[in-house]
């Protein structure tokens, strides 16, 4: 059974870089049918798609975050990563990684999420 | 690209039917039959319950149904049960490798 697990620092200082990794187990990240994505949810708010990537390394991003976000994939470790630069308190959120059934379709499997707080 | 518009909250009594709307534009919901819906319990990750407007993943109750008219998609839950109390989020492809979520709707079962 596919499992996704987010890992990374839970506290980041303003202006610094938020870095998270999603470890995929129970399935290969190189499965050609899927993309891999990041979604976030500020406390008490709705979901926001951050971006997605294919195993070959072609990422695409939410235009509102594109200037600060980098998503990469490491097929040798079966994981993919997220970096958000120049964070502010507005980046405080529950961050989820998820499997994306093609870049136009839905997310069918999610990690449990990790809360990242931006604070000095 | 703005978020899809959902009502902040809806409510219904056990056994009733409720409908949650999801309004987009002709560039997203109106252009593609690629709307999906997610159910999210407090403290849990979202779970897809409808994809491609009206299809249900394996294991999802047929009490959940989806539809679309123009730029608005809808999720209907029939025979409302206490366990349906959760947040519901719509989601759509918006072209040019962009996907967007709705703002989310809190369903209360009275």
mmCIF file of C-alpha atoms in Angstrom, chain B residues 10-20 37-39 41 49-50 60-67 74-89 105-109:
data_model
loop_
_atom_site.group_PDB
_atom_site.id
_atom_site.type_symbol
_atom_site.label_atom_id
_atom_site.label_comp_id
_atom_site.label_asym_id
_atom_site.label_seq_id
_atom_site.Cartn_x
_atom_site.Cartn_y
_atom_site.Cartn_z
ATOM 1 C CA UNK B 10 -23.979 24.038 4.889
ATOM 2 C CA UNK B 11 -26.082 21.974 7.230
ATOM 3 C CA UNK B 12 -28.717 19.280 7.119
ATOM 4 C CA UNK B 13 -30.532 16.751 9.246
ATOM 5 C CA UNK B 14 -29.917 13.010 9.150
ATOM 6 C CA UNK B 15 -31.639 11.414 6.177
ATOM 7 C CA UNK B 16 -31.860 14.638 4.200
ATOM 8 C CA UNK B 17 -29.933 15.560 1.059
ATOM 9 C CA UNK B 18 -27.603 18.508 0.781
ATOM 10 C CA UNK B 19 -25.758 20.062 -2.132
ATOM 11 C CA UNK B 20 -22.492 21.967 -2.054
ATOM 12 C CA UNK B 37 -14.163 16.614 -4.498
ATOM 13 C CA UNK B 38 -12.373 15.829 -1.230
ATOM 14 C CA UNK B 39 -13.692 15.006 2.210
ATOM 15 C CA UNK B 41 -12.098 15.249 8.827
ATOM 16 C CA UNK B 49 -14.670 11.105 -3.025
ATOM 17 C CA UNK B 50 -15.525 12.271 -6.550
ATOM 18 C CA UNK B 60 -16.945 5.500 -1.781
ATOM 19 C CA UNK B 61 -20.632 5.346 -0.928
ATOM 20 C CA UNK B 62 -23.130 5.960 -3.730
ATOM 21 C CA UNK B 63 -24.737 8.514 -1.415
ATOM 22 C CA UNK B 64 -22.115 10.887 -2.807
ATOM 23 C CA UNK B 65 -22.714 12.199 -6.304
ATOM 24 C CA UNK B 66 -21.284 14.946 -8.463
ATOM 25 C CA UNK B 67 -22.529 17.040 -11.337
ATOM 26 C CA UNK B 74 -21.946 20.426 -7.335
ATOM 27 C CA UNK B 75 -21.554 17.699 -4.741
ATOM 28 C CA UNK B 76 -24.741 16.095 -3.441
ATOM 29 C CA UNK B 77 -24.864 13.919 -0.369
ATOM 30 C CA UNK B 78 -28.080 11.973 0.014
ATOM 31 C CA UNK B 79 -29.333 10.170 3.102
ATOM 32 C CA UNK B 80 -27.179 12.392 5.281
ATOM 33 C CA UNK B 81 -25.444 10.593 8.152
ATOM 34 C CA UNK B 82 -23.623 11.869 11.219
ATOM 35 C CA UNK B 83 -20.354 10.540 9.806
ATOM 36 C CA UNK B 84 -20.684 12.898 6.822
ATOM 37 C CA UNK B 85 -19.920 15.869 9.065
ATOM 38 C CA UNK B 86 -16.608 17.109 7.658
ATOM 39 C CA UNK B 87 -15.048 19.732 5.422
ATOM 40 C CA UNK B 88 -15.493 19.355 1.669
ATOM 41 C CA UNK B 89 -13.169 20.833 -0.932
ATOM 42 C CA UNK B 105 -17.235 24.025 2.935
ATOM 43 C CA UNK B 106 -17.974 22.880 6.455
ATOM 44 C CA UNK B 107 -20.871 20.439 6.587
ATOM 45 C CA UNK B 108 -22.769 20.216 9.849
ATOM 46 C CA UNK B 109 -25.183 17.359 10.466
#
